[in-house]
Coordinates of C-alpha atoms in Angstrom, one line a residue:
X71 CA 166.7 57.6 83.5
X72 CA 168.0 60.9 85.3
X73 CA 164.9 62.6 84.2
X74 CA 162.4 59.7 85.2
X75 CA 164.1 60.0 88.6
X76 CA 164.0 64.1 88.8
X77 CA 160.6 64.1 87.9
X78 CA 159.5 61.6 90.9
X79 CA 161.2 63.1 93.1
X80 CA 159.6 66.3 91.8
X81 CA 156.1 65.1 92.0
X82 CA 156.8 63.4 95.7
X83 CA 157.7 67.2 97.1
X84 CA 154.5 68.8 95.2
X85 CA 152.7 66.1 96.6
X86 CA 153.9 66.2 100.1
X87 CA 153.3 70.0 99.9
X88 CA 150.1 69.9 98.6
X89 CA 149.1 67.8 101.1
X90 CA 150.3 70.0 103.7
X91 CA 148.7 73.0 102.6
X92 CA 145.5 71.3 102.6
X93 CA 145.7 70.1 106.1
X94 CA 146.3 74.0 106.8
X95 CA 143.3 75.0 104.9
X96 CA 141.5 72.3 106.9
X97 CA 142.7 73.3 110.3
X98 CA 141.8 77.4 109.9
X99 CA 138.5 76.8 108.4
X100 CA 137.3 74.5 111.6
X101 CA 139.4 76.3 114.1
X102 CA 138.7 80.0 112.9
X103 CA 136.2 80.3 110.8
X104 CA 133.3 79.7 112.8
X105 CA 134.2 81.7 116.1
X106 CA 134.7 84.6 113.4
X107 CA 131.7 84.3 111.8
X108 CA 130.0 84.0 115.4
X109 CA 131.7 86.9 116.5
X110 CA 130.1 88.8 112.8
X111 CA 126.4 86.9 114.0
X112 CA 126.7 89.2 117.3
X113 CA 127.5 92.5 115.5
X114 CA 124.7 91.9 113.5
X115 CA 122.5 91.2 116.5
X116 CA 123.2 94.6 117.6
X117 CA 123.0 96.8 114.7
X118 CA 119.9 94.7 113.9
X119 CA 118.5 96.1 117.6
X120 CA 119.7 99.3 116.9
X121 CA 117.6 99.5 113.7
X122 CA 114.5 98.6 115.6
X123 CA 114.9 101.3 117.9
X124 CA 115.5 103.8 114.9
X125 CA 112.1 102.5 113.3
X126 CA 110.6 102.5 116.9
X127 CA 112.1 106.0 117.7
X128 CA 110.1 106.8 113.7
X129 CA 107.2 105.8 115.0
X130 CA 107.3 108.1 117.9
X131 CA 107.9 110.9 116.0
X132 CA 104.8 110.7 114.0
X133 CA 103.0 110.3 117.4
X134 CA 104.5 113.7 118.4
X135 CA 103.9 115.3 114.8
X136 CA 100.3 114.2 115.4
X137 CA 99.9 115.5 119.2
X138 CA 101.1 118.2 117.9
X139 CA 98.6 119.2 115.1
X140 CA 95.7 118.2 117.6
X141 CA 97.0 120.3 120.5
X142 CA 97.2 123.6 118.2
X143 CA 93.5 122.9 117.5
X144 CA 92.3 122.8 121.2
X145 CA 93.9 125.9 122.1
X146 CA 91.9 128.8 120.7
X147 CA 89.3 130.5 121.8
X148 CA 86.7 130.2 119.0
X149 CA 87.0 126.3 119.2
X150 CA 85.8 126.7 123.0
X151 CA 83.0 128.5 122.5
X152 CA 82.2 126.3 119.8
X153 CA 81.9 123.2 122.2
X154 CA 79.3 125.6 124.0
X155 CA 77.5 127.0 121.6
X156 CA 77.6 124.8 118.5
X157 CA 76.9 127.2 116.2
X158 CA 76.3 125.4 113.2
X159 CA 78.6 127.3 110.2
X160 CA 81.7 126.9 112.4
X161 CA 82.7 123.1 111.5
X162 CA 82.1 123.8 108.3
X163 CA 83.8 126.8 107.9
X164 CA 86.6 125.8 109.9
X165 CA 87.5 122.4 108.7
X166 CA 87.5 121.2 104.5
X167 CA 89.3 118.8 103.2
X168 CA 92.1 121.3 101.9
X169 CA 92.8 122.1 105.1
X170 CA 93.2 118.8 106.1
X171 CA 94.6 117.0 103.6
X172 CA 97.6 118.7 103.7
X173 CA 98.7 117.2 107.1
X174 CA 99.6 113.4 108.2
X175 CA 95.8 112.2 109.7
X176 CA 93.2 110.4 108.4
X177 CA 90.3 110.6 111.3
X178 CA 89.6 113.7 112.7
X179 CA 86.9 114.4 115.5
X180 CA 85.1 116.1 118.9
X181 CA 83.4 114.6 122.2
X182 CA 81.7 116.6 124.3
X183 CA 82.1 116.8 128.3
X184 CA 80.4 113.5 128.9
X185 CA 82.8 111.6 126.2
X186 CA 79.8 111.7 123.1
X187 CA 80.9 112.4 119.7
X188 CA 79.6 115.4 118.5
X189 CA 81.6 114.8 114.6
X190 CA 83.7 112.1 113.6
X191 CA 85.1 112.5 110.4
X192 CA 87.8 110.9 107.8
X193 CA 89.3 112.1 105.2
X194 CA 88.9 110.2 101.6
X195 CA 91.7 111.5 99.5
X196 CA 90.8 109.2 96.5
X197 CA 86.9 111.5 96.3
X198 CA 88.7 114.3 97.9
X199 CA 86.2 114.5 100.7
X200 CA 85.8 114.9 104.0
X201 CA 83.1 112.0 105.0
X202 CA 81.6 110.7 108.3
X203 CA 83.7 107.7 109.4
X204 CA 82.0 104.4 108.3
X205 CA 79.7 102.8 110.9
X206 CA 81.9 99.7 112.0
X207 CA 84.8 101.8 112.7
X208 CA 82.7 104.6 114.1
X209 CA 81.3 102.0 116.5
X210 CA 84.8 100.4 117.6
X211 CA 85.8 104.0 118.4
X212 CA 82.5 104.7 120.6
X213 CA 83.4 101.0 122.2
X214 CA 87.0 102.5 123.0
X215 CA 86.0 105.9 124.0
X216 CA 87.1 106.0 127.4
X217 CA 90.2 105.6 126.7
X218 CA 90.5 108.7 124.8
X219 CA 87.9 111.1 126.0
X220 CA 88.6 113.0 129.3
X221 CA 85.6 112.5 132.3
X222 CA 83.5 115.6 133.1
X223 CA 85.0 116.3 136.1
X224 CA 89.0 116.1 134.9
X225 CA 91.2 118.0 137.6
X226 CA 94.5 116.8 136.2
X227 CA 96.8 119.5 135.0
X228 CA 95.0 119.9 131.3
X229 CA 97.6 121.9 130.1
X230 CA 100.0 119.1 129.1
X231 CA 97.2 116.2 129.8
X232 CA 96.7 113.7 126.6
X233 CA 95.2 110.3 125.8
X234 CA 97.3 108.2 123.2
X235 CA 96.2 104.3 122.2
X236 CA 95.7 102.3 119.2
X237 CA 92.3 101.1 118.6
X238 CA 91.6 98.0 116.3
X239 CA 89.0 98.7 114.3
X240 CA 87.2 96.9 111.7
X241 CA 89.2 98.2 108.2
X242 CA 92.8 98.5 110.5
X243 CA 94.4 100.1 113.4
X244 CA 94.0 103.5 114.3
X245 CA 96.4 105.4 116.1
X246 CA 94.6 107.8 117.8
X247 CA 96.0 111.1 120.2
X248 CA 93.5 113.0 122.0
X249 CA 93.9 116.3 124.0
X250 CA 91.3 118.5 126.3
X251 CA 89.5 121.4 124.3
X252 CA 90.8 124.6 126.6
X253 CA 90.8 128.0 126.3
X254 CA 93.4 130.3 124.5
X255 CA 95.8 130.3 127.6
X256 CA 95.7 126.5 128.0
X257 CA 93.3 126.2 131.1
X258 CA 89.7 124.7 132.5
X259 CA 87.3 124.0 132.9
X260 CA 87.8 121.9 129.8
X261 CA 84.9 121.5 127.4
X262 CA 85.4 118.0 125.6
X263 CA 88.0 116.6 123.6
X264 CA 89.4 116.4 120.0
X265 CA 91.2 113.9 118.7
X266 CA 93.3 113.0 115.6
X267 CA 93.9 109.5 114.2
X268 CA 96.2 107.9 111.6
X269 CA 95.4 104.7 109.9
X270 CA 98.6 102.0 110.6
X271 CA 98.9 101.0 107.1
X272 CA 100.4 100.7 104.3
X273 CA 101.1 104.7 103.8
X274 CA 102.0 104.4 107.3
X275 CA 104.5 101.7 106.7
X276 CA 106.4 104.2 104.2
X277 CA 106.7 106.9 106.4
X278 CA 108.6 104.1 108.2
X279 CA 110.2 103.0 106.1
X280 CA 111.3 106.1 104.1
X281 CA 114.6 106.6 106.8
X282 CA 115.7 102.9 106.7
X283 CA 116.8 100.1 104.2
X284 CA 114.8 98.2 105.3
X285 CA 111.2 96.1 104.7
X286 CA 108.1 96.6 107.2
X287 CA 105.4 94.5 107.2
X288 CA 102.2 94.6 109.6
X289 CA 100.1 91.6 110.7
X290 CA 97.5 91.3 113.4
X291 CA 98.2 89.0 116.8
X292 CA 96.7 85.5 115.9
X293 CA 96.3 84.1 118.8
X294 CA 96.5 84.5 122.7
X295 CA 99.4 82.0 122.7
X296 CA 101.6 83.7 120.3
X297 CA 101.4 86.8 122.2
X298 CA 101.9 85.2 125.8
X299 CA 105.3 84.0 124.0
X300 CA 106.4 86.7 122.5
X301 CA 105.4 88.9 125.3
X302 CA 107.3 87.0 127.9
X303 CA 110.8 88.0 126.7
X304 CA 109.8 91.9 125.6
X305 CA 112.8 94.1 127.0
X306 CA 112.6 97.9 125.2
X307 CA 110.0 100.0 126.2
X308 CA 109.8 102.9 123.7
X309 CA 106.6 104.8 125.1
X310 CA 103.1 103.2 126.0
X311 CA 102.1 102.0 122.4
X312 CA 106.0 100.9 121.0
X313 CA 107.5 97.3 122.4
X314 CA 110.9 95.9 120.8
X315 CA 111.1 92.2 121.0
X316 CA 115.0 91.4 121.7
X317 CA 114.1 88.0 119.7
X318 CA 116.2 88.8 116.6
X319 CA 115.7 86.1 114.1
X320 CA 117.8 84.9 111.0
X321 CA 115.7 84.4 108.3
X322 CA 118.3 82.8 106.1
X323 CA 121.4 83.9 104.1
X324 CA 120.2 87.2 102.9
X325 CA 117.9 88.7 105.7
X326 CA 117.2 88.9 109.4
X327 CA 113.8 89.9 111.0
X328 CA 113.2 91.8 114.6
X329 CA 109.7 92.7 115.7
X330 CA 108.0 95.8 117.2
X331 CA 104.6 95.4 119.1
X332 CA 101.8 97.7 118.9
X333 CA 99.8 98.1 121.8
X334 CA 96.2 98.9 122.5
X335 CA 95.0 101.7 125.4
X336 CA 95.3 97.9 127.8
X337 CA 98.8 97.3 126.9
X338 CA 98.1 94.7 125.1
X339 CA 99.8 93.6 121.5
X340 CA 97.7 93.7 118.8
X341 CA 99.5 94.1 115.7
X342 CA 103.5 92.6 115.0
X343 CA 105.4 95.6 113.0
X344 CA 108.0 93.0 111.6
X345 CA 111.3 94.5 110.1
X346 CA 113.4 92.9 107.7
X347 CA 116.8 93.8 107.1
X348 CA 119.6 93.0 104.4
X349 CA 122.5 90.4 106.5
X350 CA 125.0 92.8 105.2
X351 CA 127.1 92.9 108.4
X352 CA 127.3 88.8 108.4
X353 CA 127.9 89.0 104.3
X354 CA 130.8 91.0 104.7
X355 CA 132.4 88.7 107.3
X356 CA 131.8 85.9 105.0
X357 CA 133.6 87.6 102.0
X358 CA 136.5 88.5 104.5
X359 CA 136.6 85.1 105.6
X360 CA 136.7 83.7 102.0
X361 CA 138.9 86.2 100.7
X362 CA 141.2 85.5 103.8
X363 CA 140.9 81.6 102.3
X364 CA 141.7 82.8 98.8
X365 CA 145.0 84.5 99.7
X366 CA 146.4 81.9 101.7
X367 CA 145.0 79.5 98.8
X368 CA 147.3 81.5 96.2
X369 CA 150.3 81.5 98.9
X370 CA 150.5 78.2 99.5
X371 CA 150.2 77.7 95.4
X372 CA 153.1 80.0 95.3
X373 CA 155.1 77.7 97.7
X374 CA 154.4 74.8 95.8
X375 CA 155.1 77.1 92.4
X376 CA 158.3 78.2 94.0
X377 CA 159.4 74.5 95.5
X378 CA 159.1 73.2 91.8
X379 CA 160.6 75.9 90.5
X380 CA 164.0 75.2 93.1
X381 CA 164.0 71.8 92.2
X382 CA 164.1 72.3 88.1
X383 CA 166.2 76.0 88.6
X384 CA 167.6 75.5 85.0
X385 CA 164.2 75.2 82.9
X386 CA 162.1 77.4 85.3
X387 CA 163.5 80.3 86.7
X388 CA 162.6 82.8 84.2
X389 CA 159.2 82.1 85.3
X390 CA 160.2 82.2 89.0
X391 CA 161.2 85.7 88.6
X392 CA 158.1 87.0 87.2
X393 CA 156.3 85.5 89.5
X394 CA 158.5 87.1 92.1
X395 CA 157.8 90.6 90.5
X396 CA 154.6 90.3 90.9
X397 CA 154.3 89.0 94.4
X398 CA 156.5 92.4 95.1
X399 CA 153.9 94.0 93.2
X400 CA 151.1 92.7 95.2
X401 CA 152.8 93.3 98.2
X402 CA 153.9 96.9 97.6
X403 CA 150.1 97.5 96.9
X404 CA 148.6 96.2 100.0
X405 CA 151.5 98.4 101.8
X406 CA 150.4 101.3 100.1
X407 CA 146.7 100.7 101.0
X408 CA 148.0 99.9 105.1
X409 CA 150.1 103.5 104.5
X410 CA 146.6 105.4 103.7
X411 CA 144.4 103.9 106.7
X412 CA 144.2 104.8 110.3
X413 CA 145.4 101.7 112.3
X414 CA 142.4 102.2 114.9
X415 CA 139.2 103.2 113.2
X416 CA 140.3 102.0 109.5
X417 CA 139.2 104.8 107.8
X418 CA 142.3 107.3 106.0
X419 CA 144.8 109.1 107.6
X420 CA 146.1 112.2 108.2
X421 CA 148.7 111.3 105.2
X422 CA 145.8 110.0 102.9
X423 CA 143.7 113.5 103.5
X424 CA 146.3 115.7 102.8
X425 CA 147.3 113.7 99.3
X426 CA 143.3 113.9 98.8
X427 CA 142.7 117.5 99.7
X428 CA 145.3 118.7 97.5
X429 CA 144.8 116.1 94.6
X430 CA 140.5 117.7 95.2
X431 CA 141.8 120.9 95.5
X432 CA 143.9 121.1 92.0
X433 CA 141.3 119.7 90.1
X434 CA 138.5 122.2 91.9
X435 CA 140.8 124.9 90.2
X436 CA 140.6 123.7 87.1
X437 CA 136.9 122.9 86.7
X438 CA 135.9 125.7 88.8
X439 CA 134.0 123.7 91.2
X440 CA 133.3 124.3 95.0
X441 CA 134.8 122.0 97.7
X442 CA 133.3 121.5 100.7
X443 CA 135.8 121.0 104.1
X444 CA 133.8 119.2 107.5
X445 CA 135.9 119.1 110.6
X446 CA 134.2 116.7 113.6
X447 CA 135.2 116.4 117.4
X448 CA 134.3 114.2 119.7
X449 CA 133.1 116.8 122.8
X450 CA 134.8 116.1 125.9
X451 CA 136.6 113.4 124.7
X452 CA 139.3 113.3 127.5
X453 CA 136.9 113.5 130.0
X454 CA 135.6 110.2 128.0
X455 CA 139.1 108.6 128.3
X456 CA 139.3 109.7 131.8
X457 CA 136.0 108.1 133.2
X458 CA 136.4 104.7 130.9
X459 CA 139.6 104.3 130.4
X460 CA 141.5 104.3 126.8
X461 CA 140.2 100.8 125.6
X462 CA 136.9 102.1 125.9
X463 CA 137.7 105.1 124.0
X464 CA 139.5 103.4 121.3
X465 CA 136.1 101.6 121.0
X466 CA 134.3 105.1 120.8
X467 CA 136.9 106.5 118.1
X468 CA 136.1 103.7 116.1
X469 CA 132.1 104.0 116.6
X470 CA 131.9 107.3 115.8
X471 CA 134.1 106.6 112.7
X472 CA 131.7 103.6 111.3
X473 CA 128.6 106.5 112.3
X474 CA 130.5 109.2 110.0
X475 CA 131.3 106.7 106.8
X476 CA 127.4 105.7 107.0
X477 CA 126.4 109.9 106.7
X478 CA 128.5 110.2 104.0
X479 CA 127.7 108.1 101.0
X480 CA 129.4 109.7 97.7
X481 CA 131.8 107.2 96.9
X482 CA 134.0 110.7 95.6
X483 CA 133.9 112.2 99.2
X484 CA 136.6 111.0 101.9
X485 CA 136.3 110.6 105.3
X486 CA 139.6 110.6 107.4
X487 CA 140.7 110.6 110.7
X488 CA 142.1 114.5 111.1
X489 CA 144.3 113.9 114.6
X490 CA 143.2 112.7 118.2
X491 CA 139.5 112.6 118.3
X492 CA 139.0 115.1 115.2
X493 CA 137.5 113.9 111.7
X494 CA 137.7 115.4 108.7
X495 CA 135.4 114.9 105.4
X496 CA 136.6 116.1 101.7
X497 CA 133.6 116.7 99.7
X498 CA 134.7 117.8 96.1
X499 CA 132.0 119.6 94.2
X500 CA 129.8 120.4 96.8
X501 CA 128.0 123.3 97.9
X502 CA 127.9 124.5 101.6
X503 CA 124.1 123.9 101.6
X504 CA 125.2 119.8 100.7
X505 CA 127.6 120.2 103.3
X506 CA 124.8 121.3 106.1
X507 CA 123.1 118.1 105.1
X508 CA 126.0 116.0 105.4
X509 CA 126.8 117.6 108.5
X510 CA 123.1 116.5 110.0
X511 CA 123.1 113.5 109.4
X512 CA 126.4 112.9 111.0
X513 CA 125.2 114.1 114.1
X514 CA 122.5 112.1 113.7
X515 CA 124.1 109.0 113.0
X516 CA 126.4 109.7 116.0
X517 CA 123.0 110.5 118.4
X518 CA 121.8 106.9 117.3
X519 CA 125.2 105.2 118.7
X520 CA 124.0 106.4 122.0
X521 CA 127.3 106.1 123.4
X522 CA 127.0 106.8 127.2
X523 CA 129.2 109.6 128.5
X524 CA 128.4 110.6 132.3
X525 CA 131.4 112.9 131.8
X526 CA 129.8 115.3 129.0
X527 CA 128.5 118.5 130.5
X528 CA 125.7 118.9 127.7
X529 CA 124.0 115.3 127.6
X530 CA 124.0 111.5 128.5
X531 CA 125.4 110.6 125.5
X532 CA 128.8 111.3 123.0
X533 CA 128.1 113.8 120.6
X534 CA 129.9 115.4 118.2
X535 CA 130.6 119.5 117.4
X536 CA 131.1 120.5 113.8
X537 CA 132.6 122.9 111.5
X538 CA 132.3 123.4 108.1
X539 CA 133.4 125.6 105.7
X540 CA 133.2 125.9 101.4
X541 CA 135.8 127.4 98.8
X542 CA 135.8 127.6 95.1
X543 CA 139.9 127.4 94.9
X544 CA 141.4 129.8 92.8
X545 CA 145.4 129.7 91.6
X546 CA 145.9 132.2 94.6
X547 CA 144.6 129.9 97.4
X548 CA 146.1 127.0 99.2
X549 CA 143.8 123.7 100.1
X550 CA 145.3 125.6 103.9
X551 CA 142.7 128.3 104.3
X552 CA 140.0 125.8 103.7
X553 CA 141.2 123.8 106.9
X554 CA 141.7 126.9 108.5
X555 CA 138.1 128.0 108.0
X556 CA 136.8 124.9 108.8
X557 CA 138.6 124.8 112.0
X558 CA 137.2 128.3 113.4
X559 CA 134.2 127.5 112.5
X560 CA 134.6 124.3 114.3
X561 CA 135.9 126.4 117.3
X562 CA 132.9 128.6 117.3
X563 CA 130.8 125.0 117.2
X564 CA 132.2 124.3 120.8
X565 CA 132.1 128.2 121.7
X566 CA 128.6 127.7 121.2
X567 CA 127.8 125.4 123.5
X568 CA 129.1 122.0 121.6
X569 CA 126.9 119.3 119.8
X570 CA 126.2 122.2 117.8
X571 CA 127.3 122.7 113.9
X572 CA 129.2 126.3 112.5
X573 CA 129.4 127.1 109.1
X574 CA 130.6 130.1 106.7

C-alpha cells in the first residue's frame, strides 16, 4: 500500500513537471522564435544585396577588361593609316583567330567616319575561325549603330571618349564597347571606330559565376508590364548597363533569388541576370534556434530525471550521480569552448592562439613543415571609434572578423582576435606564396564590407594593412620570432602607406 501511494505521488510531480516544461517550450517558441528568425531573414536580406553587388561589380570588371583590349587596338599608328588607306594585307595580317582567341571577345570590328562597317567579324572557336558575323546579327548591330559609332565631326575629348551598350540581337545579347581610332599619342582627328563585343551567355554566366556560390541564370524581359514593375522599385546603379533590383525574394527553404537588369544603349531592361543563392545565413539561425530547443528540452528532462530521482533517493541515486557527472562534464566543456572565444567577434582568443601557435609550431618541428603567421589591423581604427562612437566600432570589429573567417577556408588554419583591432591567422603547412593569397582575399573580403570611414586618410572605406611572415621551425626557434616577423612586416604595411600587404 505504501508503494501504491509513493508511486502516485511520484507520477503526480512528473506529471505536474512535465506539464510545466511544456508550457515553457510553448511560451519561447511563440515568443522568441520568430522575432529571432526575423531578425536572421534581415541578415540574409543584406548579405543577399551584398552578393548582387559583388556579381554586379564582376560584371563591370569584364566591361573594363574589354575597354581595355579595344582601347590598346585604336592607339597605334599603323591601325590609323589603315582606316585611310585600307591597304588590303593589313586585316589580315594583323588579326587571326590565334590572336584572338586567346582573349575574352567574341565580335570584333571597324566603322569608318560616317559610322559604316568596314569588317565585322566573330570568332567561331568550335571551326577555329575567324568568320563574318551572321546576317541577322550583323543587321541588329547596323540598326544600333549610333549608339556605338562616333559622328564625323566628334570634338569631345577622344582621348578617354567611349561608347558601351548592350544590343539584343537575334542569337543573344551582345555587350559591345566601342572607342575612337586615334593616332599613337591618343588624339584627332579621329578616323572611325573599333569595337569589341562579348556574347551574354552561358560562358559569360561562368565568368560570373566563377567568384561566387552562387547560380546565374539569364532570361529576356517578357513583357512591358513586367519591366514597368520591376523597374519602379530599382535602387543600385552600378554603371549605365548594371541595375540591382532591391526586391530580394525567398524562393523557399533552401534558396533566395535577387535580380540584376541589363540595359540597352536607351536604358532600357532587356535581359533579368537572376541570382540564386544557398539560405545558409537563415539555415543557421534555424539550427541555433532548434538546438537552443534541444538543450533546454534535455534540461527540463533532467529536472524531471532529478525530481524522480529525490523522491525515490534510496533506489535511484546511483543513477543521479552519473547523471550529475556528466552534466559537470557537459558543462566544463561548453566553459572550455567560452574560454577559447573572443566575447565580441566570436572568433578565438588571444589564449586560444597562443595554445594553437605553439601546439602548430611543435608539430611543424617534427614534420619539417612551414607555418605561415598573418597579422591584420584595422587602419585608423581610433579615428573610427572617435567619429562613430564605440558601439559602432564593436560592430566593425565584428564585420571585419566574419570578412576574415570567409578568406580563410582550411578548416586546419585559425583565425583569432590578436589584441584591440589586430587579427592574427595560423596557417600550419603553408608556404608564404599560400599566405600572399590568403592575404588577398582578406583584403578583399574586407573592401566588399564597404564599411564607411570619413576618418581614414587613404579611402572612404575601412581597410585593413597586413603583415605576413613564414618559418620552417627548427628546435632552436620559438613560435616568438614568427610573431615578431609578422609584426615588422606588418609595421612596414602601414609605413607603406596602409591598406597595403608586407611580407618576408
Amino acid at each position: 500500500m505504501f508503494f501504491v501511494k509513493s508511486l502516485n505521488l511520484r507520477l503526480k510531480v512528473l506529471l505536474l513537471s512535465n506539464a510545466s516544461f511544456i508550457i515553457l517550450l510553448l511560451g519561447i517558441a511563440i515568443g522568441i522564435r520568430q522575432p529571432i528568425l526575423q531578425r536572421f531573414a534581415w541578415l540574409e536580406q543584406e548579405i543577399m544585396q551584398k552578393k548582387l553587388v559583388r556579381v554586379a561589380d564582376r560584371f563591370v570588371q569584364l566591361v573594363e577588361m574589354l575597354d581595355s583590349s579595344a582601347k590598346a587596338e585604336t592607339i597605334w599608328t599603323e591601325m590609323y593609316v589603315y582606316m585611310e588607306e585600307r591597304h588590303p594585307t593589313f586585316y589580315r595580317d594583323t588579326y587571326s583567330f590565334e590572336g584572338m582567341a586567346i582573349s575574352i571577345i567574341d565580335v570584333f570590328g571597324m566603322l569608318d567616319r560616317k559610322g559604316n562597317f568596314i569588317h565585322l567579324d566573330w570568332i567561331d572557336r568550335r571551326s577555329q575561325q575567324l568568320k563574318p558575323l551572321p546576317e541577322p546579327s550583323r543587321a541588329d548591330l547596323l540598326r544600333a549603330r549610333q549608339l556605338i559609332s562616333f559622328p564625323e565631326d566628334c570634338n569631345l575629348a577622344l582621348r578617354d571618349s567611349r561608347n558601351l551598350a548592350i544590343i539584343p540581337t537575334t542569337d543573344k545579347p551582345l555587350l559591345v564597347v566601342s572607342r575612337p581610332i586615334l593616332t599613337r599619342d591618343a588624339t584627332g582627328p579621329h578616323r572611325g571606330t573599333f569595337l569589341m563585343g562579348l556574347f551574354i551567355d552561358g560562358k559569360f554566366l561562368t565568368q560570373l559565376e566563377k567568384y561566387n556560390n552562387l547560380e546565374l541564370e539569364l532570361t529576356p524581359i517578357s513583357s512591358v508590364k513586367s519591366s514597368n514593375r520591376n523597374l519602379s522599385n530599382i535602387a543600385t546603379n552600378i554603371s549605365n548597363i548594371v541595375q540591382i533590383s532591391p526586391d530580394i525574394r525567398v524562393l523557399d527553404k533552401e534558396w533566395i533569388m535577387g535580380e540584376i537588369y541589363l540595359l540597352n544603349g536607351d536604358r532600357q531592361p532587356i535581359q533579368i541576370l537572376s541570382v540564386r543563392a544557398p539560405r545558409l545565413e537563415y539555415q543557421q539561425g534555424e539550427k541555433t534556434l532548434n538546438q537552443l530547443t534541444g538543450v533546454l528540452f534535455i534540461v527540463g528532462i533532467s529536472l524531471n530525471i532529478i525530481i524522480s530521482l529525490l523522491l525515490d533517493k534510496s533506489i535511484r541515486n546511483q543513477q543521479l550521480l552519473k547523471m550529475s557527472e556528466v552534466a559537470l562534464q557537459v558543462a566544463n566543456q561548453e566553459l572550455q569552448k567560452l574560454a577559447n572565444l573572443d566575447g565580441l567577434t566570436w572568433i578565438a582568443n588571444r589564449r586560444c592562439f597562443d595554445q594553437f601557435l605553439n601546439q602548430e609550431w611543435t608539430r611543424a618541428i617534427r614534420e619539417r613543415h612551414p607555418i605561415t603567421l598573418i597579422l591584420c589591423d584595422i587602419d585608423y581604427f581610433k579615428s573610427f571609434n572617435d567619429t562613430y562612437g564605440h558601439l559602432r566600432g564593436d560592430e566593425c570589429l565584428s564585420d571585419v572578423a566574419r570578412a576574415i573567417s570567409l578568406a580563410v577556408r582550411r578548416s586546419s588554419d585559425l583565425v583569432a582576435r590578436y589584441g584591440g583591432e589586430e587579427f592574427a591567422i595560423v596557417m600550419p603547412n603553408t608556404d608564404l606564396e599560400g599566405g600572399m593569397l590568403v592575404a588577398q582575399a582578406i583584403q578583399e573580403q574586407v573592401r566588399n564590407l564597404q564599411i564607411e570611414h570619413t576618418g581614414s586618410s587613404i579611402g572612404s572605406y575601412v581597410s585593413v594593412s597586413i603583415g605576413i611572415s613564414t618559418l620552417v621551425p627548427t628546435q632552436g626557434i620559438a613560435p616568438e620570432a614568427l610573431i615578431e616577423q609578422s609584426d615588422r612586416n606588418l609595421y612596414s604595411a602601414k609605413q607603406q602607406g596602409r591598406n597595403q600587404i608586407a611580407f618576408a
